[in-house]
PDB file of C-alpha atoms in Angstrom:
ATOM      1  CA  UNK A   1       0.385  -0.211  -0.275  1.00 91.00           C
ATOM      2  CA  UNK A   2       0.827   3.316  -0.800  1.00 91.00           C
ATOM      3  CA  UNK A   3       0.071   6.647   0.011  1.00 91.00           C
ATOM      4  CA  UNK A   4       0.162  10.243  -2.338  1.00 93.00           C
ATOM      5  CA  UNK A   5       0.643  13.684  -0.959  1.00 92.00           C
ATOM      6  CA  UNK A   6      -1.064  15.624  -3.394  1.00 95.00           C
ATOM      7  CA  UNK A   7      -0.039  18.952  -2.128  1.00 96.00           C
ATOM      8  CA  UNK A   8       3.355  17.407  -2.121  1.00 96.00           C
ATOM      9  CA  UNK A   9       3.673  14.863  -5.463  1.00 95.00           C
ATOM     10  CA  UNK A  10       5.466  12.830  -2.915  1.00 95.00           C
ATOM     11  CA  UNK A  11       5.180   9.009  -1.835  1.00 94.00           C
ATOM     12  CA  UNK A  12       4.677   7.104   1.177  1.00 92.00           C
ATOM     13  CA  UNK A  13       5.195   3.121   0.799  1.00 91.00           C
ATOM     14  CA  UNK A  14       3.214   2.074   3.686  1.00 93.00           C
ATOM     15  CA  UNK A  15       3.397  -1.585   3.838  1.00 92.00           C
ATOM     16  CA  UNK A  16       6.006  -4.301   3.212  1.00 86.00           C
ATOM     17  CA  UNK A  17       6.350  -8.073   2.348  1.00 83.00           C
ATOM     18  CA  UNK A  18       4.516 -10.224   1.227  1.00 86.00           C
ATOM     19  CA  UNK A  19       1.025 -10.467  -0.202  1.00 91.00           C
ATOM     20  CA  UNK A  20      -1.476  -8.335  -2.358  1.00 94.00           C
ATOM     21  CA  UNK A  21      -2.833  -5.072  -0.896  1.00 94.00           C
ATOM     22  CA  UNK A  22      -6.507  -3.426  -1.579  1.00 94.00           C
ATOM     23  CA  UNK A  23      -9.208  -1.785  -0.338  1.00 95.00           C
ATOM     24  CA  UNK A  24      -7.293   0.727   1.652  1.00 96.00           C
ATOM     25  CA  UNK A  25      -8.268   3.346   4.513  1.00 96.00           C
ATOM     26  CA  UNK A  26      -6.705   5.618   6.184  1.00 96.00           C
ATOM     27  CA  UNK A  27      -8.622   7.564   9.282  1.00 97.00           C
ATOM     28  CA  UNK A  28      -8.044   9.551  12.344  1.00 97.00           C
ATOM     29  CA  UNK A  29      -9.015   7.215  15.130  1.00 98.00           C
ATOM     30  CA  UNK A  30      -9.705   8.086  18.624  1.00 97.00           C
ATOM     31  CA  UNK A  31      -8.561   5.372  21.061  1.00 96.00           C
ATOM     32  CA  UNK A  32      -4.651   5.527  19.429  1.00 96.00           C
ATOM     33  CA  UNK A  33      -5.305   9.415  20.290  1.00 96.00           C
ATOM     34  CA  UNK A  34      -6.461  10.819  16.886  1.00 97.00           C
ATOM     35  CA  UNK A  35      -3.369   9.478  15.098  1.00 96.00           C
ATOM     36  CA  UNK A  36      -3.714   7.864  11.970  1.00 96.00           C
ATOM     37  CA  UNK A  37      -4.551   4.698  11.189  1.00 97.00           C
ATOM     38  CA  UNK A  38      -4.898   2.759   7.644  1.00 97.00           C
ATOM     39  CA  UNK A  39      -6.112  -0.359   6.992  1.00 97.00           C
ATOM     40  CA  UNK A  40      -5.877  -2.868   3.956  1.00 97.00           C
ATOM     41  CA  UNK A  41      -7.265  -6.495   2.835  1.00 97.00           C
ATOM     42  CA  UNK A  42      -4.268  -8.700   2.450  1.00 96.00           C
ATOM     43  CA  UNK A  43      -4.988 -11.598   0.275  1.00 96.00           C
ATOM     44  CA  UNK A  44      -8.583 -11.013   0.039  1.00 96.00           C
ATOM     45  CA  UNK A  45      -8.705 -12.939   3.764  1.00 96.00           C
ATOM     46  CA  UNK A  46      -7.721 -10.618   6.004  1.00 97.00           C
ATOM     47  CA  UNK A  47      -8.737  -7.154   6.932  1.00 97.00           C
ATOM     48  CA  UNK A  48      -5.259  -5.592   8.331  1.00 97.00           C
ATOM     49  CA  UNK A  49      -4.730  -2.347  10.374  1.00 97.00           C
ATOM     50  CA  UNK A  50      -1.887  -0.151  10.556  1.00 97.00           C
ATOM     51  CA  UNK A  51      -0.746   2.055  12.431  1.00 97.00           C
ATOM     52  CA  UNK A  52       1.998   4.337  12.798  1.00 94.00           C
ATOM     53  CA  UNK A  53       4.850   3.559  15.709  1.00 94.00           C
ATOM     54  CA  UNK A  54       8.424   4.862  16.626  1.00 93.00           C
ATOM     55  CA  UNK A  55       7.944   6.575  12.790  1.00 92.00           C
ATOM     56  CA  UNK A  56       7.040   3.383  10.846  1.00 93.00           C
ATOM     57  CA  UNK A  57       4.210   1.757  10.217  1.00 95.00           C
ATOM     58  CA  UNK A  58       3.554  -1.381  11.934  1.00 95.00           C
ATOM     59  CA  UNK A  59       0.250  -3.540  11.634  1.00 96.00           C
ATOM     60  CA  UNK A  60      -1.361  -4.004  15.110  1.00 96.00           C
ATOM     61  CA  UNK A  61      -4.076  -6.245  14.334  1.00 96.00           C
ATOM     62  CA  UNK A  62      -5.325  -9.376  11.411  1.00 96.00           C
ATOM     63  CA  UNK A  63      -8.865  -9.719  11.640  1.00 97.00           C
ATOM     64  CA  UNK A  64      -8.693 -13.497   9.125  1.00 97.00           C
ATOM     65  CA  UNK A  65     -12.529 -13.687   8.619  1.00 96.00           C
ATOM     66  CA  UNK A  66     -11.204 -17.820   8.009  1.00 94.00           C
ATOM     67  CA  UNK A  67     -11.267 -17.693  12.265  1.00 94.00           C
ATOM     68  CA  UNK A  68     -14.651 -16.298  12.180  1.00 94.00           C
ATOM     69  CA  UNK A  69     -16.602 -16.890   9.339  1.00 93.00           C
ATOM     70  CA  UNK A  70     -17.000 -20.022   6.671  1.00 92.00           C
ATOM     71  CA  UNK A  71     -16.586 -17.439   4.000  1.00 92.00           C
ATOM     72  CA  UNK A  72     -12.935 -16.654   3.714  1.00 93.00           C
ATOM     73  CA  UNK A  73     -13.391 -13.049   1.986  1.00 97.00           C
ATOM     74  CA  UNK A  74     -13.381  -9.549   3.031  1.00 98.00           C
ATOM     75  CA  UNK A  75     -14.820  -7.153   0.755  1.00 97.00           C
ATOM     76  CA  UNK A  76     -16.078  -3.404   0.662  1.00 96.00           C
ATOM     77  CA  UNK A  77     -14.690  -2.668   4.210  1.00 97.00           C
ATOM     78  CA  UNK A  78     -16.227   0.828   5.544  1.00 97.00           C
ATOM     79  CA  UNK A  79     -13.903   2.295   8.783  1.00 98.00           C
ATOM     80  CA  UNK A  80     -16.614   4.602  10.037  1.00 97.00           C
ATOM     81  CA  UNK A  81     -15.889   6.021  13.994  1.00 97.00           C
ATOM     82  CA  UNK A  82     -18.669   6.135  16.273  1.00 97.00           C
ATOM     83  CA  UNK A  83     -18.676   7.170  20.718  1.00 96.00           C
ATOM     84  CA  UNK A  84     -14.640   7.710  20.261  1.00 96.00           C
ATOM     85  CA  UNK A  85     -13.435   4.247  19.147  1.00 97.00           C
ATOM     86  CA  UNK A  86     -13.345   2.987  15.136  1.00 98.00           C
ATOM     87  CA  UNK A  87     -14.822  -0.079  13.656  1.00 98.00           C
ATOM     88  CA  UNK A  88     -15.306  -1.565  10.141  1.00 98.00           C
ATOM     89  CA  UNK A  89     -18.768  -2.927   8.638  1.00 98.00           C
ATOM     90  CA  UNK A  90     -17.303  -5.765   6.287  1.00 98.00           C
ATOM     91  CA  UNK A  91     -19.311  -8.493   3.771  1.00 97.00           C
ATOM     92  CA  UNK A  92     -17.760 -11.662   3.939  1.00 97.00           C
ATOM     93  CA  UNK A  93     -18.251 -14.324   1.344  1.00 96.00           C
ATOM     94  CA  UNK A  94     -16.166 -16.476  -1.113  1.00 94.00           C
ATOM     95  CA  UNK A  95     -16.977 -13.510  -3.558  1.00 90.00           C
ATOM     96  CA  UNK A  96     -18.123 -10.226  -4.056  1.00 87.00           C
ATOM     97  CA  UNK A  97     -21.234 -11.954  -5.625  1.00 86.00           C
ATOM     98  CA  UNK A  98     -21.679 -14.713  -3.961  1.00 90.00           C
ATOM     99  CA  UNK A  99     -23.732 -15.489  -0.309  1.00 92.00           C
ATOM    100  CA  UNK A 100     -22.538 -13.389   2.010  1.00 95.00           C
ATOM    101  CA  UNK A 101     -22.749 -11.560   5.229  1.00 97.00           C
ATOM    102  CA  UNK A 102     -21.835  -8.476   7.101  1.00 98.00           C
ATOM    103  CA  UNK A 103     -20.497  -7.715   9.902  1.00 98.00           C
ATOM    104  CA  UNK A 104     -18.765  -5.500  12.118  1.00 98.00           C
ATOM    105  CA  UNK A 105     -15.486  -5.169  13.849  1.00 98.00           C
ATOM    106  CA  UNK A 106     -13.195  -3.201  16.141  1.00 97.00           C
ATOM    107  CA  UNK A 107      -9.849  -2.598  14.853  1.00 97.00           C
ATOM    108  CA  UNK A 108      -8.780  -1.864  17.551  1.00 96.00           C
ATOM    109  CA  UNK A 109      -6.941  -4.615  20.293  1.00 95.00           C
ATOM    110  CA  UNK A 110      -6.989  -3.641  22.966  1.00 95.00           C
ATOM    111  CA  UNK A 111     -10.479  -4.206  22.535  1.00 95.00           C
ATOM    112  CA  UNK A 112     -11.402  -6.249  20.200  1.00 94.00           C
ATOM    113  CA  UNK A 113     -15.237  -7.287  19.015  1.00 96.00           C
ATOM    114  CA  UNK A 114     -16.638  -8.703  15.707  1.00 97.00           C
ATOM    115  CA  UNK A 115     -20.774  -8.643  15.511  1.00 97.00           C
ATOM    116  CA  UNK A 116     -22.461  -9.787  12.258  1.00 97.00           C
ATOM    117  CA  UNK A 117     -25.164  -7.526  11.630  1.00 97.00           C
ATOM    118  CA  UNK A 118     -26.884  -9.652   9.360  1.00 96.00           C
ATOM    119  CA  UNK A 119     -29.778 -12.170   9.428  1.00 93.00           C
ATOM    120  CA  UNK A 120     -27.570 -16.069  10.184  1.00 91.00           C
ATOM    121  CA  UNK A 121     -30.069 -17.524   9.459  1.00 91.00           C
ATOM    122  CA  UNK A 122     -31.194 -16.572   5.988  1.00 89.00           C
ATOM    123  CA  UNK A 123     -28.489 -17.268   2.724  1.00 90.00           C
ATOM    124  CA  UNK A 124     -28.472 -14.380   0.682  1.00 91.00           C
ATOM    125  CA  UNK A 125     -26.244 -12.057  -1.435  1.00 90.00           C
ATOM    126  CA  UNK A 126     -25.801  -8.926  -0.347  1.00 93.00           C
ATOM    127  CA  UNK A 127     -23.128  -6.756  -0.038  1.00 91.00           C
ATOM    128  CA  UNK A 128     -21.913  -3.404  -0.638  1.00 93.00           C
ATOM    129  CA  UNK A 129     -22.490  -2.409   3.954  1.00 97.00           C
ATOM    130  CA  UNK A 130     -22.631   0.841   4.750  1.00 97.00           C
ATOM    131  CA  UNK A 131     -23.228   3.435   7.977  1.00 97.00           C
ATOM    132  CA  UNK A 132     -25.161   5.412   9.209  1.00 96.00           C
ATOM    133  CA  UNK A 133     -25.089   7.176  12.974  1.00 95.00           C
ATOM    134  CA  UNK A 134     -28.798   8.405  13.961  1.00 94.00           C
ATOM    135  CA  UNK A 135     -30.114  10.059  17.178  1.00 94.00           C
ATOM    136  CA  UNK A 136     -30.742   6.219  17.795  1.00 93.00           C
ATOM    137  CA  UNK A 137     -28.054   4.637  17.581  1.00 94.00           C
ATOM    138  CA  UNK A 138     -25.458   3.510  15.114  1.00 96.00           C
ATOM    139  CA  UNK A 139     -26.482   1.340  11.104  1.00 97.00           C
ATOM    140  CA  UNK A 140     -25.052  -0.691   9.056  1.00 97.00           C
ATOM    141  CA  UNK A 141     -27.142  -1.256   5.035  1.00 97.00           C
ATOM    142  CA  UNK A 142     -26.212  -3.531   3.052  1.00 96.00           C
ATOM    143  CA  UNK A 143     -28.361  -4.244   0.091  1.00 95.00           C
ATOM    144  CA  UNK A 144     -29.331  -8.259  -1.463  1.00 94.00           C
ATOM    145  CA  UNK A 145     -29.959  -9.000  -5.183  1.00 85.00           C
ATOM    146  CA  UNK A 146     -32.062 -12.121  -5.907  1.00 81.00           C
ATOM    147  CA  UNK A 147     -31.978 -14.151  -9.019  1.00 80.00           C
ATOM    148  CA  UNK A 148     -34.537 -11.640 -11.235  1.00 84.00           C
ATOM    149  CA  UNK A 149     -30.973  -9.223  -9.814  1.00 81.00           C
ATOM    150  CA  UNK A 150     -33.439  -7.395  -8.040  1.00 87.00           C
ATOM    151  CA  UNK A 151     -31.780  -4.817  -5.290  1.00 92.00           C
ATOM    152  CA  UNK A 152     -33.024  -4.718  -1.196  1.00 94.00           C
ATOM    153  CA  UNK A 153     -31.724  -1.875   0.636  1.00 95.00           C
ATOM    154  CA  UNK A 154     -31.679  -3.553   4.904  1.00 95.00           C
ATOM    155  CA  UNK A 155     -30.767  -1.819   7.492  1.00 96.00           C
ATOM    156  CA  UNK A 156     -29.334  -3.800  10.401  1.00 96.00           C
ATOM    157  CA  UNK A 157     -28.859  -2.079  14.017  1.00 95.00           C
ATOM    158  CA  UNK A 158     -25.620  -2.689  15.259  1.00 96.00           C
ATOM    159  CA  UNK A 159     -25.780  -2.798  19.129  1.00 93.00           C
ATOM    160  CA  UNK A 160     -23.022   0.231  19.439  1.00 93.00           C
TER     161      UNK A 160
END
């Protein structure tokens, strides 16, 4: 993963080592005093959380989909901050347009949390989770697709 500063025209390499990186997102994390952190999906299976420590970007957490879900892939991660903590909403599946579940995860390794927010009793093609904070809580919205490729939008309570 590489960051490009549009003002200076400089590139900064953020990750090293093996594995394809995708879906890179960076933001200021309140749980780390507002320091910047970023996530990257590595090899399609793992959500890696990185933080700058002693001037070097280091992976501080790895969320491996296969360790808690029958679905091995992570798609469409969406980071968000709610009540002073950072989370990621994500789709877990074999492929982006296959039967899937929607989960949320906390990024802080000192306070881990994983929670499925889609209905675990139904097998559906779900995708594109997005979050929205409302006065009565934080919700994740996602789409489902039927055999005729019709779309339905669902609202999931997160319990946050």
